[in-house]
Short mmCIF file of C-alpha atoms in Angstrom, two decimals:
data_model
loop_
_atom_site.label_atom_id
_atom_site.label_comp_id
_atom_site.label_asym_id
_atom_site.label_seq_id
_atom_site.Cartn_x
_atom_site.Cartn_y
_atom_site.Cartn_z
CA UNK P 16 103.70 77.72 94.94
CA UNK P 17 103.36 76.43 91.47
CA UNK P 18 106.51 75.39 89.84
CA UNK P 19 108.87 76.36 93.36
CA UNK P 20 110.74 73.18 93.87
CA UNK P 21 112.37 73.84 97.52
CA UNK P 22 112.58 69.94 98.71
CA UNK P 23 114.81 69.48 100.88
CA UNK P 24 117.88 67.83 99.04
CA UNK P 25 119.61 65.31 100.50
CA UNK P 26 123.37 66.43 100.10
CA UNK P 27 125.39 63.11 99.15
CA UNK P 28 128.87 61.41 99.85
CA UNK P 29 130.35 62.97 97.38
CA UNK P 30 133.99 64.65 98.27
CA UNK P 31 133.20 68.23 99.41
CA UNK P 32 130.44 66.88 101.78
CA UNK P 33 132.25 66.86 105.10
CA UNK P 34 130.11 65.39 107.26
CA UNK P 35 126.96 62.99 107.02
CA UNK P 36 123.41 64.86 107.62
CA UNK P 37 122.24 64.84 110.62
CA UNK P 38 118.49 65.38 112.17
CA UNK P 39 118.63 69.41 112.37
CA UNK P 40 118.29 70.39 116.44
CA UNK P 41 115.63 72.39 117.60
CA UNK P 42 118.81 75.20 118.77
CA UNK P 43 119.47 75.56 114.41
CA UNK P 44 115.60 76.60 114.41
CA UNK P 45 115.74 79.14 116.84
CA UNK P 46 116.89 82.41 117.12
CA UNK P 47 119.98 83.48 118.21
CA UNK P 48 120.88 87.48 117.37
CA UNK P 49 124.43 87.49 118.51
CA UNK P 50 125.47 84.67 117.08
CA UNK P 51 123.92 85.47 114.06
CA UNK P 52 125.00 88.57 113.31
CA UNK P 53 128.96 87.62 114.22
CA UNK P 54 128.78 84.98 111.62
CA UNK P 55 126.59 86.95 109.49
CA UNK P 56 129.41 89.14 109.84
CA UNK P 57 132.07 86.95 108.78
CA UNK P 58 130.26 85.58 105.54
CA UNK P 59 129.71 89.51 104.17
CA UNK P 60 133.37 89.50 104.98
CA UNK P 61 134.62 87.21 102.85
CA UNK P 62 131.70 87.54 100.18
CA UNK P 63 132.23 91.07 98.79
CA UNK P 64 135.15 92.01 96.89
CA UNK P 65 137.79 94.63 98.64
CA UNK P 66 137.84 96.54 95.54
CA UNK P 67 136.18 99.76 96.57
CA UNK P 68 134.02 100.12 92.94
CA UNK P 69 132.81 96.81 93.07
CA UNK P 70 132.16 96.40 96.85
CA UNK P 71 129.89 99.75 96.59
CA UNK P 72 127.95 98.29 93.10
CA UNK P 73 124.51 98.93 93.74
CA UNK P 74 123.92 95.57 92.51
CA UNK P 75 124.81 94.50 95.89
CA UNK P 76 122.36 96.58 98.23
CA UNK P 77 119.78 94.04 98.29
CA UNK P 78 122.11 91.45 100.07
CA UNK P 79 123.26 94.34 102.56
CA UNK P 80 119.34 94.96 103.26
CA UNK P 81 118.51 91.73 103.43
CA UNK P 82 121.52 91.02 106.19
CA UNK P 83 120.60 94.06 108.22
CA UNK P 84 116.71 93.62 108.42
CA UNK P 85 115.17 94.37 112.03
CA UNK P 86 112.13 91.73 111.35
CA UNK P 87 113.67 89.05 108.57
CA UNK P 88 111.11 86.44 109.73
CA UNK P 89 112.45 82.35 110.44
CA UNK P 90 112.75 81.94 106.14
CA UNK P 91 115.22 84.62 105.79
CA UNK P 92 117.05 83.89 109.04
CA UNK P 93 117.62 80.72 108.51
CA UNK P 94 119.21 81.29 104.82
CA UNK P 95 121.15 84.19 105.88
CA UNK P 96 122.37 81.95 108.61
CA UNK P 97 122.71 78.67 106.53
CA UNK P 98 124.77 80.18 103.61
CA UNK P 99 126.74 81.99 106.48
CA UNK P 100 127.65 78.90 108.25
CA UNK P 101 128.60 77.11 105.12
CA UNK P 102 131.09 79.74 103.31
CA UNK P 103 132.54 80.88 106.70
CA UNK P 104 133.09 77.25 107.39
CA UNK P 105 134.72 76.26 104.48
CA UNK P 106 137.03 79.45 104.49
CA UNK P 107 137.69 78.48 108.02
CA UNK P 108 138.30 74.59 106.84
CA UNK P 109 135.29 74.15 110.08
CA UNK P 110 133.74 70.64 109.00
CA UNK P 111 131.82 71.30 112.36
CA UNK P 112 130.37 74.47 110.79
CA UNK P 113 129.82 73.22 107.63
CA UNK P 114 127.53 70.61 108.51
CA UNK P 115 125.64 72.81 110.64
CA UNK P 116 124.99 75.03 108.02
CA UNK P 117 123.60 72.72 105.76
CA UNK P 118 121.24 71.10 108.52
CA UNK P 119 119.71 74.69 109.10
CA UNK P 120 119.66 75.03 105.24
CA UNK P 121 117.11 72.01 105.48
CA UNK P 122 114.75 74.08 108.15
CA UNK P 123 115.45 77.47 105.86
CA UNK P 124 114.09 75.42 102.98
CA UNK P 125 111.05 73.99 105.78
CA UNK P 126 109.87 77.50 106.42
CA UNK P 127 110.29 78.92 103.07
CA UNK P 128 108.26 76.41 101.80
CA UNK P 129 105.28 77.30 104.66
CA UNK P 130 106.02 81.41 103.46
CA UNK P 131 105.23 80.20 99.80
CA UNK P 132 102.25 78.13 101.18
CA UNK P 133 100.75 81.26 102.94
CA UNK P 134 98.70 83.87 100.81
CA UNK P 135 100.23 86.91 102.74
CA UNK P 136 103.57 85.81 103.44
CA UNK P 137 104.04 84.48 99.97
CA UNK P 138 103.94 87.95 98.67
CA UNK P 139 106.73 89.65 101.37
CA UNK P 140 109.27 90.92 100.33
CA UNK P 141 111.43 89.26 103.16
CA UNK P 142 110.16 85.68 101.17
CA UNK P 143 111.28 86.78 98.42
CA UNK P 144 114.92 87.60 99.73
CA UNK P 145 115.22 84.17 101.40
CA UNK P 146 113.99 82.71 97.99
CA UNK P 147 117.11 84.50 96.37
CA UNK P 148 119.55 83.51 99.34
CA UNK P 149 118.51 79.97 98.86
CA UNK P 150 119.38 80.35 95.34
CA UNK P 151 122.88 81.46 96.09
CA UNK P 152 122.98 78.77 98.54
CA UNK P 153 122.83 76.78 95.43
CA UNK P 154 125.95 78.00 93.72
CA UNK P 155 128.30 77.26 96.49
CA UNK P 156 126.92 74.35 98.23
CA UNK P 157 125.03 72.48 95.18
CA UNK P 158 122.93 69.74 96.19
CA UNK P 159 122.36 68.24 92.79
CA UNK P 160 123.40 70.22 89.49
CA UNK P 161 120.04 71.03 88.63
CA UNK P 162 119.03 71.95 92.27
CA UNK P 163 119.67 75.50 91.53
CA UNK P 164 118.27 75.27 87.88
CA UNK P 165 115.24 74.74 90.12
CA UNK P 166 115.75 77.50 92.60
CA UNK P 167 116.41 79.86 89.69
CA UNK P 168 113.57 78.60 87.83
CA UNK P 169 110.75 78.94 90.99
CA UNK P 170 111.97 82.61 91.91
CA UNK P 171 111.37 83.20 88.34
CA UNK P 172 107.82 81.79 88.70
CA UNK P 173 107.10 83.55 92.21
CA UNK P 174 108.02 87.39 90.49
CA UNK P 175 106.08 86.36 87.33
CA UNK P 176 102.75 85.24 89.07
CA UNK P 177 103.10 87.76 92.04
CA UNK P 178 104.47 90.61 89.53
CA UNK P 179 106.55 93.64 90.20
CA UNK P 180 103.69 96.04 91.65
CA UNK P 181 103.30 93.71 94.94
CA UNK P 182 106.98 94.47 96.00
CA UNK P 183 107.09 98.26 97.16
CA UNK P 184 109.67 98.31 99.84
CA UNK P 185 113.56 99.73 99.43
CA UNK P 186 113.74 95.30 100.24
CA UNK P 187 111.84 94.08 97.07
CA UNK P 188 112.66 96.66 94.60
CA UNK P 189 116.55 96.09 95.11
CA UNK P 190 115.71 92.31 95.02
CA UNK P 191 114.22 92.46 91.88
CA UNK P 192 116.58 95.45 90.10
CA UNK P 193 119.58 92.28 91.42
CA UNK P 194 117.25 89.81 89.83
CA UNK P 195 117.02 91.33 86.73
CA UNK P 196 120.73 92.84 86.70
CA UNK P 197 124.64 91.70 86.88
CA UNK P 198 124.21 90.32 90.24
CA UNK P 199 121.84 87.81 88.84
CA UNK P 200 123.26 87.32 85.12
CA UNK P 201 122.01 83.78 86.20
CA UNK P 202 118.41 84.25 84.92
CA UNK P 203 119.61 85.80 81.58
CA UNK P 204 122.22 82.68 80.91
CA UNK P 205 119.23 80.53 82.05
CA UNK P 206 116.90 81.96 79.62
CA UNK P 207 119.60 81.98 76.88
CA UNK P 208 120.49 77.81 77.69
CA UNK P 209 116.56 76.66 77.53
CA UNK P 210 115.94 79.25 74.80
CA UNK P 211 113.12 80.95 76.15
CA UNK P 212 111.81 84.49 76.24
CA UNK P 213 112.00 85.47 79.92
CA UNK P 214 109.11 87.22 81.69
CA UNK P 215 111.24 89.98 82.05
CA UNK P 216 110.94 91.65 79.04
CA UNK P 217 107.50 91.88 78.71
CA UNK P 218 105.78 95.08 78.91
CA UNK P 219 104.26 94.78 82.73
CA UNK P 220 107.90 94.48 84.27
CA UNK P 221 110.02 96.26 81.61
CA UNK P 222 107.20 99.25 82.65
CA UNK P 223 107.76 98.79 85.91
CA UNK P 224 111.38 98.65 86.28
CA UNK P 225 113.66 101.76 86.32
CA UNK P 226 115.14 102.84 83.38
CA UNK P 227 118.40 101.42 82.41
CA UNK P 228 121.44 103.68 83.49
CA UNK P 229 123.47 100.99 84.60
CA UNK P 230 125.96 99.99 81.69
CA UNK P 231 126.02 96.17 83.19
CA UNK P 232 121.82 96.38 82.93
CA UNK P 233 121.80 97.16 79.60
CA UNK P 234 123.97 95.03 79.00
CA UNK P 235 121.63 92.17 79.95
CA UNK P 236 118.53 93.80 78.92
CA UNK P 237 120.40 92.70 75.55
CA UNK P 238 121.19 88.92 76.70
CA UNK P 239 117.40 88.72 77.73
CA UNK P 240 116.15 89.69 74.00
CA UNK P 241 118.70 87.13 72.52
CA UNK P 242 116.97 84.65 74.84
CA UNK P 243 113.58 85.74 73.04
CA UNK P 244 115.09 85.84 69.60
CA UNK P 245 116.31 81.96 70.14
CA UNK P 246 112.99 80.89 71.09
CA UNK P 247 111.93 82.25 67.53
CA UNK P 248 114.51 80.79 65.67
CA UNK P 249 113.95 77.47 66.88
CA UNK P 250 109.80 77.76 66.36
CA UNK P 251 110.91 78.83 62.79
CA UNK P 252 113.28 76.37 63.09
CA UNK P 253 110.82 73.50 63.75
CA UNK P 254 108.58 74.22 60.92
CA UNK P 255 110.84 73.60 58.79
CA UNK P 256 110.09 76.46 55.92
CA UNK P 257 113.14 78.33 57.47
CA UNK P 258 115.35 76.60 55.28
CA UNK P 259 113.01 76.47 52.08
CA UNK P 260 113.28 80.33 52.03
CA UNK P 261 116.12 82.54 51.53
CA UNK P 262 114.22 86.02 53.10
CA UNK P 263 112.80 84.32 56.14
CA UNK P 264 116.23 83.24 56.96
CA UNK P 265 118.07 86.74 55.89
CA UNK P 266 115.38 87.97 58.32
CA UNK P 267 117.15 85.86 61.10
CA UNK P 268 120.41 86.56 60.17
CA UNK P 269 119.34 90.43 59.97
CA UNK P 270 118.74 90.01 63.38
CA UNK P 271 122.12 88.50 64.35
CA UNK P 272 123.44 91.28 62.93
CA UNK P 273 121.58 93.70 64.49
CA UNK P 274 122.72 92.01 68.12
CA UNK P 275 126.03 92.34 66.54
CA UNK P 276 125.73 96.43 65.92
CA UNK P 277 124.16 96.56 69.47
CA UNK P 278 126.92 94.90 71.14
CA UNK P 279 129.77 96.61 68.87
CA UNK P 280 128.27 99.89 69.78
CA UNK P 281 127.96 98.87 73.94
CA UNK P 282 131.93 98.34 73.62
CA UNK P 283 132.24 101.68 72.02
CA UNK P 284 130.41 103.16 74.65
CA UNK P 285 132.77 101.70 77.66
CA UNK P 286 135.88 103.31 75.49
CA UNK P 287 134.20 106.39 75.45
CA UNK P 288 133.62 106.41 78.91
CA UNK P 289 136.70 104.93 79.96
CA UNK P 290 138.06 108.39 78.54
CA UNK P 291 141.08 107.23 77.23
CA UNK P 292 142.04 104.59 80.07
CA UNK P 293 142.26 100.62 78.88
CA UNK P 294 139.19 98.42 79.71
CA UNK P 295 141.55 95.66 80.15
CA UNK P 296 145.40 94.54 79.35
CA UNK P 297 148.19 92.06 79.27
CA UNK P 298 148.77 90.46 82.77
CA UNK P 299 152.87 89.92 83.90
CA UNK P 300 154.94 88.24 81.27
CA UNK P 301 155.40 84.34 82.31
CA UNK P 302 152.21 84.18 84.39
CA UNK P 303 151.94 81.21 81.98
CA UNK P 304 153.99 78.99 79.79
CA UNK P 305 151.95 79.77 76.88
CA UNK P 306 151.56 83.55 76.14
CA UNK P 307 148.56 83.46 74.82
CA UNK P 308 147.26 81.87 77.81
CA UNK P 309 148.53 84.78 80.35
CA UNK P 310 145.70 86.78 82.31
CA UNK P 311 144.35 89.67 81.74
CA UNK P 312 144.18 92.67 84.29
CA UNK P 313 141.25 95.14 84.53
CA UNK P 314 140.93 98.53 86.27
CA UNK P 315 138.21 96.82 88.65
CA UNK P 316 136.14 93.46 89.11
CA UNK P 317 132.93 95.22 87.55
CA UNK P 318 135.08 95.73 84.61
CA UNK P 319 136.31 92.28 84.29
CA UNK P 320 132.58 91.05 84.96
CA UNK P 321 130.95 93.28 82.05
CA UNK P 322 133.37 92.59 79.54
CA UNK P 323 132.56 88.79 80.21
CA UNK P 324 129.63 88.71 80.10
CA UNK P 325 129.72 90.96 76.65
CA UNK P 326 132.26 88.48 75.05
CA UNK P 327 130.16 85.72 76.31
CA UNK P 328 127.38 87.35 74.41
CA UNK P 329 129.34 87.84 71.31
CA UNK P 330 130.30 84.06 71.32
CA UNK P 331 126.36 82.49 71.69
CA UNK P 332 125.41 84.62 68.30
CA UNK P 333 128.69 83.50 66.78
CA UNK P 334 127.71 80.20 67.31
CA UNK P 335 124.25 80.93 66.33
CA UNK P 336 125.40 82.53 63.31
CA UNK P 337 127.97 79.76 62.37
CA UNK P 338 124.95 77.35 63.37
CA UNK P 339 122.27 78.71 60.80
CA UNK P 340 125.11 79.53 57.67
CA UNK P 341 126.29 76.23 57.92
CA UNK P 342 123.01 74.25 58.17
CA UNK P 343 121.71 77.12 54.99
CA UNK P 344 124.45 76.59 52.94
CA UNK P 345 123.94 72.11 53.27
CA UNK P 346 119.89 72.89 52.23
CA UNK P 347 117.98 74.03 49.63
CA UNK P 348 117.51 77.61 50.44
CA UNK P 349 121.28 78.25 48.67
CA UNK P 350 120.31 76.40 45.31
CA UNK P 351 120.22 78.42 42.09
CA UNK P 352 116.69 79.79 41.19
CA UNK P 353 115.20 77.92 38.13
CA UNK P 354 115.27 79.52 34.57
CA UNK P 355 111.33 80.20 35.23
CA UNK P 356 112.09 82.88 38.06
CA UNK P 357 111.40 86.02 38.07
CA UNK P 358 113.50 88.57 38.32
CA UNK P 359 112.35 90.35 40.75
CA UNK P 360 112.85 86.99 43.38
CA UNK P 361 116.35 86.27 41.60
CA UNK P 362 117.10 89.60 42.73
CA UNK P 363 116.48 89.34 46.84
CA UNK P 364 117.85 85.32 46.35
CA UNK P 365 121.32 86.97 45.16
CA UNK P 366 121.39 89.02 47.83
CA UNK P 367 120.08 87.23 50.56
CA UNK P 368 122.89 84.13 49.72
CA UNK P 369 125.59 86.93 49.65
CA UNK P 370 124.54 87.88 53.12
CA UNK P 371 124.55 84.25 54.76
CA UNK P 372 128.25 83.98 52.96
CA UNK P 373 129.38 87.50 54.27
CA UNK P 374 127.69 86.63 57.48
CA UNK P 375 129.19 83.01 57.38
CA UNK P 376 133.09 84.46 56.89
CA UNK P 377 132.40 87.19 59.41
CA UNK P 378 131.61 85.02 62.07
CA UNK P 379 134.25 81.94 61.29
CA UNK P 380 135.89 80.06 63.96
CA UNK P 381 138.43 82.26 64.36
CA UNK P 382 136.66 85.02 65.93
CA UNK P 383 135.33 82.34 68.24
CA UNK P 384 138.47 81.06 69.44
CA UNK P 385 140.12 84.37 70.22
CA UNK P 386 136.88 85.34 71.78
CA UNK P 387 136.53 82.13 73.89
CA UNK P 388 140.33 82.97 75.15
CA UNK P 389 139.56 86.63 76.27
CA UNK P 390 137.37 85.34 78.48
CA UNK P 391 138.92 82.28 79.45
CA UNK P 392 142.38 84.61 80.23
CA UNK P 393 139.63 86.72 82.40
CA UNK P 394 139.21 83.88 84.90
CA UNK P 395 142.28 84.38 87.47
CA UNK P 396 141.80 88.24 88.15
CA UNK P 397 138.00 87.51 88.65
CA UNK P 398 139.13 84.29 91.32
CA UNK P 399 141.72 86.42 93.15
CA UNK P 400 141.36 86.15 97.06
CA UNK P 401 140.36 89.82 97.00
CA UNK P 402 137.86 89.80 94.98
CA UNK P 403 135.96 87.52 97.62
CA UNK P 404 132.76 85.17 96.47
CA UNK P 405 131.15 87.98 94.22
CA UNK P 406 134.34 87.40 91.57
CA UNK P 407 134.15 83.60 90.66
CA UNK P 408 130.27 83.90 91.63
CA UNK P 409 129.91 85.99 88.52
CA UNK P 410 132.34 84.58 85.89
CA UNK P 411 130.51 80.70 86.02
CA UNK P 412 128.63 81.49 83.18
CA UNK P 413 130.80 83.12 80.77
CA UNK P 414 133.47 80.70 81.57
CA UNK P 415 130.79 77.66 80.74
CA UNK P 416 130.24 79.74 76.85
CA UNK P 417 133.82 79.77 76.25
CA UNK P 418 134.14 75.79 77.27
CA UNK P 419 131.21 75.31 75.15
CA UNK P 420 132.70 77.41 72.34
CA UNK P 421 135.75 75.30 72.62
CA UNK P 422 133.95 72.08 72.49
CA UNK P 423 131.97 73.03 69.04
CA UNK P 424 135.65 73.90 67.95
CA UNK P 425 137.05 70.75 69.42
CA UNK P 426 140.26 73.40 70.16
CA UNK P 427 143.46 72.49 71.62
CA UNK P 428 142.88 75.23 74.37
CA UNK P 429 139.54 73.08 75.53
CA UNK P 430 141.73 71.47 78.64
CA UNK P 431 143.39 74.39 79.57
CA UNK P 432 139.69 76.28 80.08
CA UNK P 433 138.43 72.89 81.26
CA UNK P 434 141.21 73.13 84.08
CA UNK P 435 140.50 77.05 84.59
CA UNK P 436 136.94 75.95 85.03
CA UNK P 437 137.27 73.15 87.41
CA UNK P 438 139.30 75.80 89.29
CA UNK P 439 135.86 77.18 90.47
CA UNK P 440 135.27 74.00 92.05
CA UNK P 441 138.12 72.94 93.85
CA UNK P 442 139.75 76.38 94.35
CA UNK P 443 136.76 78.27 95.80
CA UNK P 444 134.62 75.17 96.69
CA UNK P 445 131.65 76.77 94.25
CA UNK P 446 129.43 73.29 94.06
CA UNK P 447 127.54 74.08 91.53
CA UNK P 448 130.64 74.08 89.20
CA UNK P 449 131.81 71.21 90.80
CA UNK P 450 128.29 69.40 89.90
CA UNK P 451 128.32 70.51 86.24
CA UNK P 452 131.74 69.37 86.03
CA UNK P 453 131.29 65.58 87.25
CA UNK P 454 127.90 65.43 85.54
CA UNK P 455 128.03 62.22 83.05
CA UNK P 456 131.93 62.06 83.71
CA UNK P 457 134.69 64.39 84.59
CA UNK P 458 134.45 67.22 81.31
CA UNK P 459 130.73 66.58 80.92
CA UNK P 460 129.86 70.31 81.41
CA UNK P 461 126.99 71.08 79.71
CA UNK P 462 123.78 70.27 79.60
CA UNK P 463 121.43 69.14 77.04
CA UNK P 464 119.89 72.23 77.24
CA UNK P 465 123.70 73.92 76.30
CA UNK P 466 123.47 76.97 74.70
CA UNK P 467 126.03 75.41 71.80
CA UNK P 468 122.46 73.39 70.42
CA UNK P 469 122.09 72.85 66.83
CA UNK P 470 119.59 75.26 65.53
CA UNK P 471 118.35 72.43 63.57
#
């Protein structure tokens, strides 16, 4: 398949990796029910949350499908059993199971790639699962820090070339609603860091999905369209005239805005909802030694994870906002019109300059501190032991906008997040955090492709 990268990766001696790789055995390639299912068992276990709301989110039924399958075929066996072996192990502190697990991740990734090579298979919906497994795989056992990038990025290319009429079953419609919704908030955030419109919000799949009811899918229909609008702004961008002209750059900043109302008006709608109960609050008094670094509690983990994900929202137009008034207000698009202009364009200048300055004030540093904190304060509910894998599965991404936001700012709370972050690593053994946060030395956390990118 075009654009799939599923090589096997060669995991390296890097502290994590227990034990050096080992030719997988022919018993790893075939099947073994019982044994499967116990320590299929075990992984679903520790995965899911214990909080009732968020074990039952619907966002989750694909996984529990998948799992349960009476035909999953060797691709989907064999990552089922892989990323089972591999949590279970580490929970278990099993180095034995560990490196078992990652062997059979080598023959999942063998016979995915012979699915992907096969004109039926390559359209199942059981390939597709074990293409999202493998993904997951990813997060918690990262072979390289852009090893998932490329998971993410050839599931992406599989849906868009197949697209969302070939998948029918209860299997490949819940795959794809996860793929476009909270459970995978990892394709929006990776559309939003390369800046690129995603395939999912163009008219053949935003037809074919269900329509939104979902508060959390909404929620990043919204992040999806921000990934489009940043694509624009940097074509615009690129050509330069952007910053020769005062309305093609209120035009922008209209749009900003308008992300702004949507988002404003998303909160409202939890409140209302919430009918009178708090979305979130102050954690216990001394959970830390500075106050304004004490958690937060929520009523539940899907909660916690949508209000995350909506601050970490709010933050990439802040930035995007600070971003363009800054770089507008060092051109030529804020000079004074000449004598010889009419009045008519001396007009829409005046107010298109007292927009970038409202817009400039409105979205000052400030507001991107205290926003970057929310979320950073977020972090130790969402890595609680009962919240299982799903909790600090979900929060990687908001937590990398806030360290991002507190980089631009060069803040004095940047090592306390950068500690909170590195917690995903250590504490719950997620590799792909751990990757990020040794890439190019020990804080290195972002990419080139970082969301925090000059506009210019």
């Amino acid at each position: 398949m075009a654009g799939l990268n599923i090589e096997p990766q060669s995991h390296s001696s890097k502290p994590g990796n227990i034990l050096p790789r080992r030719r997988p055995s022919l018993s790893l390639e075939t099947p073994n029910t019982q044994a499967d299912r116990r320590i299929l068992h075990a992984f679903l276990d520790i995965y899911f949350p214990k909080d009732v709301v968020a074990r039952h989110d619907p966002n989750h039924i694909w996984l529990q499908q998948a799992a349960f399958l009476a035909n999953p075929g060797s691709a989907l066996r064999l990552s089922l059993r892989a990323i089972s072996m591999v949590r279970v192990g580490f929970n278990r502190h099993d180095h034995t199971l560990i490196a078992q697990g990652r062997e059979t991740y080598v023959c999942a990734l063998r016979e995915l790639q012979n699915a992907l090579g096969h004109d039926v298979k390559m359209k199942e919906d059981r390939t597709l699962a074990a293409c999202r497994v493998l993904t997951m795989y990813e997060l918690f056992d990262s072979t390289s820090f852009r090893a998932w990038n490329k998971h993410q990025s050839g599931m992406s290319h599989l849906l868009e070339n197949i697209g969302p009429a070939a998948f029918t079953s209860p299997l490949g419609r819940s795959v794809i609603e996860s793929f476009r919704g909270p459970a995978a908030s990892f394709q929006m955030f990776q559309s939003i860091q390369q800046r690129q419109r995603s395939f999912l919000t163009s008219p053949e799949w935003r037809d074919q999905m269900k329509k939104c009811q979902d508060p959390q899918q909404r929620l990043h229909d919204v992040g999806l369209q921000l990934a489009g609008f940043l694509e624009d702004f940097d074509q615009a961008s690129d050509s330069g005239a952007i910053w020769q002209d005062s309305q093609t750059l209120y035009q922008y900043l209209s749009r900003c805005a308008e992300f702004d109302s949507t988002l404003e008006k998303f909160y409202a709608t939890l409140l209302r909802d919430a009918a009178g109960m708090p979305l979130y609050w102050d954690g216990n008094e001394g959970s830390s030694p500075v106050p304004e670094h004490e958690s937060l509690e929520f009523p539940n983990l899907t909660t916690a994870q949508t209000l995350m994900i909506h601050w970490a929202l709010q933050l990439i137009i802040n930035m995007t906002v600070a971003n363009i008034c800054k770089h507008a207000q060092a051109s030529n698009v804020m000079s004074t019109p000449s004598p010889t202009t009419s009045i008519a364009n001396t007009y829409m200048w005046t107010g298109n300059t007292t927009l970038i300055k409202q817009m400039a004030h409105g979205h000052d540093t400030n507001r991107l501190r205290q926003t970057a904190i929310l979320i950073t304060r977020s972090m130790a509910y969402c890595m609680r032991d009962e919240q299982g894998l799903v909790g600090p599965q979900r929060c990687i991404f908001p937590i990398r906008v806030a360290l991002t936001a507190f980089r631009t700012l060069r803040a004095h709370e940047l090592p306390w997040c950068e500690e909170v972050y590195a917690q995903l690593a250590h504490g719950k053994s997620l590799g792909y955090a751990k990757d990020i946060v040794d890439f190019e030395g020990r804080w290195a956390a972002i990419e080139a492709s970082s969301i925090s990118s000059s506009p210019c």
